[in-house]
Tab-separated table of C-alpha atoms in Angstrom:
chain	number	residue	atom	x	y	z
A	50	MET	CA	-26.563	11.334	-2.394
A	51	GLY	CA	-26.855	9.507	-5.677
A	52	ASN	CA	-25.734	5.918	-5.745
A	53	ASN	CA	-25.410	5.426	-9.505
A	54	VAL	CA	-22.133	7.287	-9.917
A	55	THR	CA	-19.872	5.405	-7.522
A	56	GLU	CA	-18.118	3.260	-10.143
A	57	ILE	CA	-15.035	5.249	-11.056
A	58	THR	CA	-14.547	5.904	-14.777
A	59	GLN	CA	-12.325	8.343	-16.663
A	60	SER	CA	-14.917	11.130	-16.322
A	61	SER	CA	-15.781	10.554	-12.645
A	62	LYS	CA	-15.446	13.461	-10.249
A	63	ARG	CA	-16.105	14.081	-6.564
A	64	GLU	CA	-19.589	12.530	-6.624
A	65	SER	CA	-18.025	9.101	-7.288
A	66	LEU	CA	-16.857	9.146	-3.658
A	67	ASN	CA	-20.441	8.788	-2.420
A	68	PRO	CA	-21.158	5.591	-0.451
A	69	VAL	CA	-21.322	2.446	-2.588
A	70	PRO	CA	-24.492	0.474	-1.811
A	71	ASN	CA	-23.988	-3.250	-1.426
A	72	GLU	CA	-25.968	-4.037	-4.582
A	73	ASN	CA	-23.500	-1.958	-6.630
A	74	ARG	CA	-20.305	-3.584	-5.331
A	75	LEU	CA	-17.880	-4.575	-8.118
A	76	PHE	CA	-15.930	-7.303	-6.319
A	77	GLY	CA	-17.024	-10.745	-5.294
A	78	LEU	CA	-14.705	-12.635	-2.982
A	79	THR	CA	-12.855	-14.436	-5.802
A	80	THR	CA	-12.096	-11.352	-7.887
A	81	TYR	CA	-11.063	-9.437	-4.774
A	82	ILE	CA	-8.588	-12.155	-3.757
A	83	THR	CA	-7.111	-12.460	-7.258
A	84	LEU	CA	-6.781	-8.676	-7.468
A	85	TRP	CA	-4.688	-8.721	-4.300
A	86	ILE	CA	-2.642	-11.745	-5.345
A	87	SER	CA	-1.323	-9.894	-8.381
A	88	SER	CA	-1.098	-6.567	-6.570
A	89	MET	CA	1.096	-8.051	-3.845
A	90	VAL	CA	3.932	-8.866	-6.228
A	91	VAL	CA	5.652	-5.701	-5.074
A	92	ILE	CA	9.362	-5.703	-5.875
A	93	GLN	CA	9.842	-3.284	-2.991
A	94	ILE	CA	8.699	-6.050	-0.597
A	95	PHE	CA	11.289	-8.311	-2.224
A	96	MET	CA	13.901	-5.624	-1.504
A	97	ILE	CA	12.836	-5.460	2.145
A	98	GLY	CA	13.457	-9.200	2.418
A	99	GLN	CA	16.894	-8.655	0.863
A	100	SER	CA	17.684	-6.074	3.538
A	101	TYR	CA	17.342	-8.592	6.390
A	102	LEU	CA	20.617	-10.400	5.660
A	103	PRO	CA	24.164	-9.193	5.003
A	104	PRO	CA	25.456	-7.175	3.279
A	105	ALA	CA	22.471	-4.819	3.783
A	106	GLY	CA	21.224	-6.248	7.112
A	107	LYS	CA	22.420	-8.009	10.256
A	108	LEU	CA	19.970	-10.900	10.725
A	109	ASN	CA	20.495	-14.593	10.152
A	110	MET	CA	18.069	-16.827	8.277
A	111	PHE	CA	16.087	-17.904	11.359
A	112	GLN	CA	15.654	-14.331	12.571
A	113	ALA	CA	14.580	-13.307	9.068
A	114	GLY	CA	11.916	-16.011	9.204
A	115	VAL	CA	10.634	-14.735	12.540
A	116	VAL	CA	10.479	-11.181	11.187
A	117	THR	CA	8.560	-12.432	8.153
A	118	ALA	CA	5.994	-14.287	10.286
A	119	ILE	CA	5.442	-11.379	12.697
A	120	SER	CA	5.222	-8.820	9.898
A	121	ALA	CA	2.769	-10.927	7.894
A	122	LEU	CA	0.472	-11.387	10.903
A	123	LEU	CA	0.543	-7.688	11.800
A	124	THR	CA	-0.005	-6.547	8.240
A	125	GLY	CA	-2.921	-8.919	7.661
A	126	ILE	CA	-4.661	-7.891	10.878
A	127	LEU	CA	-4.199	-4.189	10.126
A	128	PHE	CA	-5.699	-4.649	6.665
A	129	VAL	CA	-8.753	-6.360	8.135
A	130	ILE	CA	-9.218	-3.773	10.882
A	131	ASN	CA	-8.936	-0.647	8.764
A	132	SER	CA	-10.834	-2.014	5.763
A	133	LYS	CA	-14.044	-2.401	7.742
A	134	PRO	CA	-15.321	1.217	7.481
A	135	GLY	CA	-15.062	1.024	3.684
A	136	LEU	CA	-16.662	-2.421	3.548
A	137	VAL	CA	-19.567	-1.624	5.892
A	138	TYR	CA	-20.354	1.955	4.869
A	139	GLY	CA	-19.074	1.993	1.261
A	140	ILE	CA	-16.920	5.057	1.888
A	141	PRO	CA	-13.376	5.753	0.635
A	142	PHE	CA	-10.400	6.581	2.814
A	143	ILE	CA	-10.590	10.360	2.506
A	144	VAL	CA	-14.241	10.333	3.640
A	145	GLN	CA	-13.395	7.988	6.519
A	146	ALA	CA	-10.640	10.429	7.540
A	147	ARG	CA	-13.141	13.278	7.858
A	148	SER	CA	-14.475	11.666	11.033
A	149	SER	CA	-11.174	12.144	12.857
A	150	PHE	CA	-9.638	15.139	11.037
A	151	GLY	CA	-12.566	17.209	9.761
A	152	TYR	CA	-13.669	17.893	6.185
A	153	ASN	CA	-10.661	19.994	5.199
A	154	GLY	CA	-8.359	18.406	7.745
A	155	ALA	CA	-8.805	15.058	6.005
A	156	ARG	CA	-7.177	16.552	2.923
A	157	ILE	CA	-4.140	17.521	4.974
A	158	ALA	CA	-3.957	14.082	6.566
A	159	SER	CA	-4.373	12.382	3.188
A	160	LEU	CA	-1.207	14.061	1.897
A	161	ILE	CA	0.745	11.925	4.353
A	162	ARG	CA	-0.661	8.880	2.547
A	163	VAL	CA	-0.491	10.023	-1.074
A	164	ILE	CA	2.988	11.578	-1.153
A	165	PRO	CA	4.702	8.225	-0.435
A	166	ALA	CA	2.416	6.609	-3.044
A	167	VAL	CA	3.718	8.974	-5.711
A	168	PHE	CA	7.298	8.141	-4.713
A	169	TRP	CA	6.534	4.394	-4.742
A	170	TYR	CA	4.978	4.818	-8.163
A	171	GLY	CA	8.222	6.297	-9.428
A	172	ILE	CA	10.359	3.622	-7.764
A	173	GLY	CA	8.240	0.805	-9.178
A	174	SER	CA	8.388	2.295	-12.639
A	175	TRP	CA	12.164	2.682	-12.432
A	176	ILE	CA	12.519	-0.990	-11.501
A	177	GLY	CA	10.275	-1.914	-14.422
A	178	ALA	CA	12.297	0.283	-16.756
A	179	ALA	CA	15.502	-1.419	-15.600
A	180	ALA	CA	13.933	-4.779	-16.423
A	181	ILE	CA	12.960	-3.622	-19.909
A	182	ASP	CA	16.454	-2.204	-20.403
A	183	TYR	CA	18.011	-5.546	-19.531
A	184	THR	CA	15.649	-7.329	-21.909
A	185	THR	CA	16.448	-5.150	-24.913
A	186	GLN	CA	20.156	-5.179	-24.115
A	187	THR	CA	20.039	-8.986	-24.098
A	188	ILE	CA	18.060	-9.339	-27.333
A	189	TRP	CA	19.272	-6.417	-29.455
A	190	GLY	CA	22.299	-5.076	-27.611
A	191	TRP	CA	20.666	-1.698	-27.149
A	192	GLY	CA	18.720	-0.024	-24.360
A	193	ASN	CA	17.697	3.323	-22.899
A	194	ILE	CA	16.407	3.187	-19.324
A	195	TRP	CA	15.208	6.800	-19.376
A	196	LEU	CA	13.075	6.192	-22.458
A	197	TYR	CA	11.639	3.040	-20.904
A	198	PHE	CA	10.891	4.875	-17.673
A	199	ILE	CA	8.752	7.428	-19.528
A	200	LEU	CA	7.064	4.728	-21.624
A	201	PHE	CA	6.333	2.771	-18.463
A	202	GLN	CA	4.535	5.785	-17.004
A	203	VAL	CA	2.544	6.365	-20.177
A	204	ILE	CA	1.291	2.757	-20.404
A	205	GLN	CA	0.339	2.554	-16.728
A	206	THR	CA	-1.455	5.879	-16.973
A	207	PHE	CA	-3.363	4.609	-19.998
A	208	ILE	CA	-4.556	1.473	-18.181
A	209	ALA	CA	-5.545	3.338	-15.009
A	210	TYR	CA	-7.198	6.146	-16.989
A	211	PHE	CA	-10.312	4.080	-17.691
A	212	GLY	CA	-11.158	3.527	-14.035
A	213	ILE	CA	-11.606	0.914	-11.345
A	214	ASN	CA	-12.936	-1.833	-13.638
A	215	SER	CA	-9.880	-1.552	-15.861
A	216	ILE	CA	-7.613	-2.020	-12.840
A	217	LYS	CA	-9.785	-4.872	-11.533
A	218	TRP	CA	-9.614	-7.012	-14.661
A	219	PHE	CA	-5.982	-6.283	-15.532
A	220	ASP	CA	-4.791	-7.327	-12.073
A	221	SER	CA	-7.145	-10.282	-11.653
A	222	LEU	CA	-6.360	-11.882	-15.022
A	223	LEU	CA	-2.606	-11.743	-14.381
A	224	SER	CA	-2.731	-13.367	-10.938
A	225	ILE	CA	-2.138	-16.925	-12.263
A	226	VAL	CA	0.861	-15.825	-14.342
A	227	VAL	CA	2.290	-14.093	-11.306
A	228	LEU	CA	1.941	-17.205	-9.124
A	229	GLY	CA	3.727	-19.378	-11.676
A	230	PHE	CA	6.728	-17.099	-11.896
A	231	LEU	CA	7.018	-16.828	-8.112
A	232	VAL	CA	7.203	-20.609	-7.748
A	233	TYR	CA	9.901	-20.745	-10.434
A	234	ILE	CA	11.957	-17.954	-8.817
A	235	THR	CA	11.873	-19.691	-5.427
A	236	ILE	CA	13.051	-23.003	-6.888
A	237	GLN	CA	15.872	-21.311	-8.805
A	238	LEU	CA	17.138	-19.432	-5.767
A	239	ILE	CA	17.260	-22.621	-3.704
A	240	ASN	CA	18.970	-24.590	-6.495
A	241	VAL	CA	21.611	-21.963	-7.221
A	242	GLY	CA	22.298	-20.698	-3.717
A	243	GLY	CA	21.718	-23.785	-1.590
A	244	LEU	CA	25.104	-23.666	0.160
A	245	GLU	CA	24.997	-19.943	0.845
A	246	ILE	CA	21.436	-20.243	2.131
A	247	ALA	CA	22.462	-23.070	4.460
A	248	ASN	CA	25.375	-21.004	5.791
A	249	SER	CA	23.022	-18.116	6.574
A	250	TRP	CA	21.415	-20.237	9.276
A	251	LYS	CA	24.759	-20.479	11.082
A	252	THR	CA	25.582	-16.793	11.398
A	253	GLU	CA	25.022	-15.171	14.763
A	254	GLY	CA	22.673	-12.384	13.724
A	255	THR	CA	21.032	-10.129	16.289
A	256	TRP	CA	17.809	-9.881	18.265
A	257	GLY	CA	18.462	-6.213	19.003
A	258	LEU	CA	17.414	-2.996	17.294
A	259	PRO	CA	18.062	-4.277	13.706
A	260	PHE	CA	15.507	-7.031	14.354
A	261	TYR	CA	12.792	-4.516	15.285
A	262	ALA	CA	13.887	-2.166	12.524
A	263	ALA	CA	13.332	-5.017	10.063
A	264	ILE	CA	9.757	-5.461	11.322
A	265	THR	CA	9.239	-1.704	11.072
A	266	ALA	CA	10.368	-1.649	7.447
A	267	SER	CA	8.424	-4.815	6.546
A	268	VAL	CA	5.094	-3.516	7.801
A	269	GLY	CA	5.955	0.033	6.770
A	270	VAL	CA	6.276	-0.886	3.112
A	271	LEU	CA	2.551	-1.787	3.076
A	272	ILE	CA	1.214	0.530	5.772
A	273	THR	CA	0.347	2.966	2.995
A	274	ALA	CA	-2.012	0.424	1.428
A	275	VAL	CA	-3.491	-0.434	4.837
A	276	ILE	CA	-4.455	3.182	5.469
A	277	ASN	CA	-6.480	3.767	2.327
A	278	ASN	CA	-7.756	0.258	1.603
A	279	GLY	CA	-11.267	1.543	2.114
A	280	ASP	CA	-10.867	2.788	-1.465
A	281	LEU	CA	-11.017	-0.875	-2.534
A	282	SER	CA	-13.005	-2.546	0.262
A	283	ARG	CA	-15.938	-0.209	-0.469
A	284	TYR	CA	-16.374	-2.194	-3.700
A	285	LEU	CA	-16.263	-5.615	-1.985
A	286	GLU	CA	-19.607	-7.288	-1.302
A	287	ASN	CA	-20.412	-6.863	2.373
A	288	LYS	CA	-20.998	-10.476	3.360
A	289	PRO	CA	-19.968	-12.404	6.503
A	290	ASN	CA	-16.231	-13.113	6.726
A	291	TYR	CA	-15.453	-11.505	3.338
A	292	ASN	CA	-13.264	-8.959	5.106
A	293	TRP	CA	-11.158	-11.603	6.863
A	294	ILE	CA	-10.996	-14.065	3.995
A	295	GLY	CA	-10.408	-11.471	1.290
A	296	HIS	CA	-7.411	-9.917	3.013
A	297	LEU	CA	-5.862	-12.866	4.811
A	298	VAL	CA	-6.009	-15.062	1.694
A	299	GLY	CA	-5.334	-12.408	-0.918
A	300	ILE	CA	-2.565	-10.510	0.880
A	301	VAL	CA	-0.789	-12.493	3.602
A	302	PRO	CA	0.462	-15.571	1.652
A	303	MET	CA	1.803	-13.458	-1.232
A	304	TYR	CA	3.372	-11.011	1.186
A	305	ILE	CA	5.201	-13.892	2.901
A	306	VAL	CA	6.331	-15.313	-0.442
A	307	MET	CA	7.751	-11.970	-1.603
A	308	LEU	CA	9.671	-11.498	1.659
A	309	ILE	CA	11.008	-15.060	1.539
A	310	ILE	CA	12.170	-14.641	-2.054
A	311	GLY	CA	14.002	-11.489	-0.993
A	312	VAL	CA	15.643	-13.313	1.915
A	313	LEU	CA	16.685	-16.232	-0.303
A	314	SER	CA	18.008	-13.804	-2.896
A	315	ALA	CA	20.183	-12.030	-0.330
A	316	ALA	CA	21.538	-15.340	0.963
A	317	ALA	CA	22.106	-16.823	-2.493
A	318	THR	CA	23.501	-13.796	-4.346
A	319	GLY	CA	24.409	-11.003	-1.915
A	320	ILE	CA	23.230	-8.535	-4.602
A	321	TRP	CA	21.016	-5.588	-3.622
A	322	ASP	CA	19.693	-4.544	-7.037
A	323	PRO	CA	16.486	-6.601	-7.577
A	324	VAL	CA	16.920	-6.963	-11.349
A	325	GLN	CA	20.556	-8.049	-11.103
A	326	ALA	CA	19.802	-10.390	-8.199
A	327	LEU	CA	17.067	-12.251	-10.056
A	328	VAL	CA	18.960	-12.411	-13.334
A	329	SER	CA	22.038	-13.843	-11.605
A	330	VAL	CA	20.217	-17.108	-10.800
A	331	ILE	CA	18.582	-17.574	-14.212
A	332	PRO	CA	20.122	-20.391	-16.306
A	333	ASN	CA	19.894	-18.801	-19.790
A	334	PRO	CA	19.049	-15.508	-21.555
A	335	THR	CA	15.652	-16.731	-22.779
A	336	VAL	CA	14.416	-17.435	-19.262
A	337	ALA	CA	16.027	-14.196	-18.066
A	338	VAL	CA	14.003	-12.228	-20.602
A	339	ALA	CA	10.821	-13.963	-19.401
A	340	MET	CA	11.796	-13.035	-15.847
A	341	MET	CA	12.203	-9.401	-16.807
A	342	ILE	CA	8.765	-9.429	-18.401
A	343	PHE	CA	7.441	-10.776	-15.101
A	344	ILE	CA	9.057	-7.893	-13.213
A	345	VAL	CA	7.415	-5.441	-15.604
A	346	VAL	CA	4.008	-7.070	-15.062
A	347	ALA	CA	4.563	-7.048	-11.306
A	348	GLN	CA	5.170	-3.316	-11.300
A	349	PHE	CA	2.076	-2.705	-13.397
A	350	THR	CA	-0.219	-4.652	-11.078
A	351	SER	CA	1.090	-3.228	-7.810
A	352	ASN	CA	1.292	0.361	-9.079
A	353	LEU	CA	-2.264	0.307	-10.400
A	354	THR	CA	-3.764	-0.870	-7.106
A	355	ILE	CA	-1.505	0.624	-4.446
A	356	ASN	CA	0.240	3.696	-5.869
A	357	ILE	CA	-1.886	5.300	-8.617
A	358	LYS	CA	-5.370	5.021	-7.147
A	359	PRO	CA	-4.835	6.739	-3.744
A	360	PRO	CA	-3.354	10.056	-4.938
A	361	ALA	CA	-5.730	10.165	-7.920
A	362	LEU	CA	-8.747	9.864	-5.595
A	363	VAL	CA	-7.411	12.596	-3.313
A	364	LEU	CA	-6.945	14.922	-6.303
A	365	MET	CA	-10.523	14.153	-7.372
A	366	GLU	CA	-11.888	14.960	-3.935
A	367	THR	CA	-9.794	18.045	-3.261
A	368	PHE	CA	-10.059	19.791	-6.629
A	369	ASN	CA	-13.103	18.036	-8.167
A	370	ILE	CA	-11.162	17.156	-11.304
A	371	SER	CA	-11.897	14.021	-13.285
A	372	TRP	CA	-10.351	10.631	-12.522
A	373	GLY	CA	-8.659	10.562	-15.932
A	374	ASN	CA	-6.966	13.927	-15.401
A	375	SER	CA	-6.018	12.961	-11.848
A	376	VAL	CA	-4.281	9.816	-13.097
A	377	ILE	CA	-2.307	11.850	-15.636
A	378	ILE	CA	-1.195	14.347	-12.970
A	379	VAL	CA	-0.069	11.531	-10.654
A	380	GLY	CA	1.952	9.983	-13.481
A	381	VAL	CA	3.730	13.262	-14.158
A	382	LEU	CA	4.452	13.863	-10.456
A	383	SER	CA	5.984	10.403	-10.045
A	384	ILE	CA	8.539	11.160	-12.761
A	385	VAL	CA	10.074	13.948	-10.675
A	386	THR	CA	10.548	11.878	-7.495
A	387	PHE	CA	14.109	10.822	-8.431
A	388	PRO	CA	13.475	7.090	-7.904
A	389	TRP	CA	16.973	6.231	-9.146
A	390	LEU	CA	18.316	7.847	-5.954
A	391	LEU	CA	15.815	6.324	-3.494
A	392	ILE	CA	16.397	2.772	-4.696
A	393	THR	CA	19.887	2.596	-3.170
A	394	SER	CA	20.087	0.310	-0.146
A	395	THR	CA	20.991	3.084	2.313
A	396	ALA	CA	18.220	5.446	1.232
A	397	PHE	CA	15.526	2.806	0.794
A	398	ASN	CA	14.884	1.753	4.407
A	399	THR	CA	15.416	5.293	5.690
A	400	PHE	CA	12.747	6.520	3.276
A	401	ILE	CA	10.312	3.872	4.554
A	402	ALA	CA	11.076	4.605	8.205
A	403	PHE	CA	10.643	8.362	7.732
A	404	TYR	CA	7.240	8.285	6.065
A	405	SER	CA	6.118	5.489	8.416
A	406	ALA	CA	6.774	7.874	11.316
A	407	PHE	CA	3.723	9.841	10.137
A	408	LEU	CA	1.685	7.051	8.560
A	409	GLY	CA	1.713	5.136	11.845
A	410	PRO	CA	-0.075	7.958	13.697
A	411	LEU	CA	-2.516	8.383	10.814
A	412	LEU	CA	-3.463	4.708	10.951
A	413	GLY	CA	-3.623	4.700	14.744
A	414	ILE	CA	-6.031	7.642	14.765
A	415	LEU	CA	-8.274	6.106	12.086
A	416	ILE	CA	-8.530	2.875	14.093
A	417	ALA	CA	-9.083	4.644	17.415
A	418	ASP	CA	-11.774	6.855	15.899
A	419	PHE	CA	-13.771	4.031	14.306
A	420	TYR	CA	-13.477	1.360	16.993
A	421	PHE	CA	-13.066	3.216	20.297
A	422	VAL	CA	-14.573	6.661	19.793
A	423	HIS	CA	-17.509	5.846	17.486
A	424	LYS	CA	-17.828	2.148	18.409
A	425	GLN	CA	-18.095	1.220	14.692
A	426	LYS	CA	-21.135	3.500	14.251
A	427	LEU	CA	-20.682	6.374	11.800
A	428	ASN	CA	-23.145	9.030	10.694
A	429	VAL	CA	-22.407	8.873	6.995
A	430	GLU	CA	-24.405	12.012	6.160
A	431	ASP	CA	-22.228	14.060	8.515
A	432	LEU	CA	-19.107	12.905	6.693
A	433	TYR	CA	-20.357	14.486	3.462
A	434	ASN	CA	-20.938	17.990	4.811
A	435	ASN	CA	-18.261	20.458	5.870
A	436	SER	CA	-19.772	21.671	9.133
A	437	VAL	CA	-16.571	20.585	10.910
A	438	LYS	CA	-13.727	21.777	8.726
A	439	TYR	CA	-10.865	20.804	11.045
A	440	ASN	CA	-10.683	18.403	13.959
A	441	TRP	CA	-7.695	19.834	15.787
A	442	LEU	CA	-7.523	16.929	18.217
A	443	GLY	CA	-6.926	14.534	15.331
A	444	LEU	CA	-4.426	16.799	13.592
A	445	GLY	CA	-2.613	17.554	16.853
A	446	SER	CA	-2.383	13.867	17.763
A	447	LEU	CA	-0.991	13.198	14.292
A	448	VAL	CA	1.753	15.799	14.682
A	449	VAL	CA	2.746	14.668	18.178
A	450	GLY	CA	2.942	11.033	17.097
A	451	GLY	CA	4.949	11.970	14.025
A	452	ILE	CA	7.511	13.830	16.134
A	453	PHE	CA	8.003	10.770	18.322
A	454	GLY	CA	8.261	8.593	15.216
A	455	VAL	CA	11.012	10.715	13.712
A	456	SER	CA	12.802	10.742	17.063
A	457	PHE	CA	12.884	6.925	17.006
A	458	LEU	CA	13.296	6.616	13.258
A	459	SER	CA	14.452	3.011	12.976
A	460	ILE	CA	11.272	1.805	14.727
A	461	SER	CA	9.155	4.787	13.708
A	462	TRP	CA	5.567	3.553	13.421
A	463	MET	CA	5.965	1.151	16.362
A	464	VAL	CA	6.375	4.204	18.578
A	465	SER	CA	4.226	6.769	16.788
A	466	MET	CA	1.090	4.714	16.089
A	467	PRO	CA	0.157	3.806	19.699
A	468	ILE	CA	1.054	7.283	20.972
A	469	SER	CA	-1.286	9.038	18.530
A	470	ALA	CA	-4.047	6.461	18.974
A	471	VAL	CA	-4.022	6.860	22.764
A	472	LEU	CA	-3.820	10.665	22.570
A	473	TYR	CA	-6.781	10.815	20.205
A	474	TRP	CA	-8.872	8.366	22.238
A	475	ALA	CA	-8.063	10.071	25.537
A	476	GLY	CA	-8.790	13.497	24.097
A	477	ASN	CA	-12.212	12.365	22.915
A	478	LYS	CA	-12.955	10.666	26.225
A	479	PHE	CA	-11.978	13.503	28.542
A	480	PHE	CA	-12.445	16.554	26.282
A	481	PRO	CA	-15.120	15.433	23.803
A	482	TYR	CA	-16.016	17.691	20.911
A	483	ASP	CA	-19.775	18.237	20.731
A	484	LYS	CA	-20.359	14.874	22.394
A	485	THR	CA	-24.149	15.227	22.626
A	486	LYS	CA	-24.502	15.878	18.909
A	487	LYS	CA	-22.312	12.891	18.105
A	488	VAL	CA	-24.265	10.491	20.289
A	489	ASN	CA	-27.659	11.639	19.015
A	490	LYS	CA	-26.714	11.489	15.327
A	491	GLU	CA	-24.735	8.268	15.214
A	492	ILE	CA	-26.494	5.526	13.294
A	493	ASN	CA	-26.010	1.825	13.605
A	494	ILE	CA	-25.493	-0.104	10.373
A	495	PRO	CA	-25.185	-3.879	10.923
A	496	HIS	CA	-21.622	-5.095	10.567
């Protein structure tokens, strides 16, 4: 396997998914953290925070804080755990998935990850288009959200078209701007909605099912990124503690901030629409326009890292088409996801819970396979041949877990992830597939 083709450019094809040797890694710790800081300004996370409190949710301010803390801890740990195969072996998610689902089976499993990404891409672009529409309406008295939606897709596609380095520098350079705006938003929400925020502490709330449903949605909104983060961690220098520091510093604080801003917004304004909610606490049109520009930038950074890259890589691997063409196809697909319907408060959390019902099992199986079945020792060469086309134990465990997840939709991944992980582990322990071959061919790379 050649190692000089692993940096993804517009002409890259399937060979770019070969393992990335440590000397060819693109990210040091600083650039990796700044990439995640800007990528974590996900307006959808803000909307999850909004859904904790009335009118969309049933929690009080204290319970919302507990949900935020639990969700942040879980999400950070999951990122660290599932990023290790990419960091240690330099392999992307779809290659990692071959270990538990087979060469062709990994393509089936990857659809569960990439389909939500395409929908999120469309939702993020629609939010960005709404921000642009507000800006032009304010300045010139004219707007066209449909035109802006298409333009948004074209510009994002153009940036992503040139590959991983283009995404790296765009996101990293904007991280400071993003931090400044987040501080300003937080201060404004507290200043404008101080009384309403204080009153939210006094409501009764609930520690019942809505509390656990809130955790489900909070982790579920990023469980997609957790699953395929090997696509990024394979480019991070494999040095001691880089995995922990890179994810806990780059992701967790920003994730908490975005949830808190959503909670404060719900308490201060009671408005669900993210654009309207933020604008309502801005003191004048000039600052409001700057805020809308921030929302646009936020959608660019998060879409590039979390929503464009995963499906584009899967298209590259499955059909051996170039990265540039894959990015264009993903952009077109996201236009037909009807994001203007999914962004309503009733559909939003249901959408997250439904796809999380299947993403939970996928993540559980990946973790069980790497840590408990293979004991963190993978035979990388085996992952790049198609001698095992389908691992039916992995696929079967995925389906069973997904059924349970849908049956308990409001807490979908909480139920489905452990069920599938245990099924897959137990199946390998008591009915191992070609166990002798696996033991003899496993190799130990220091980690």
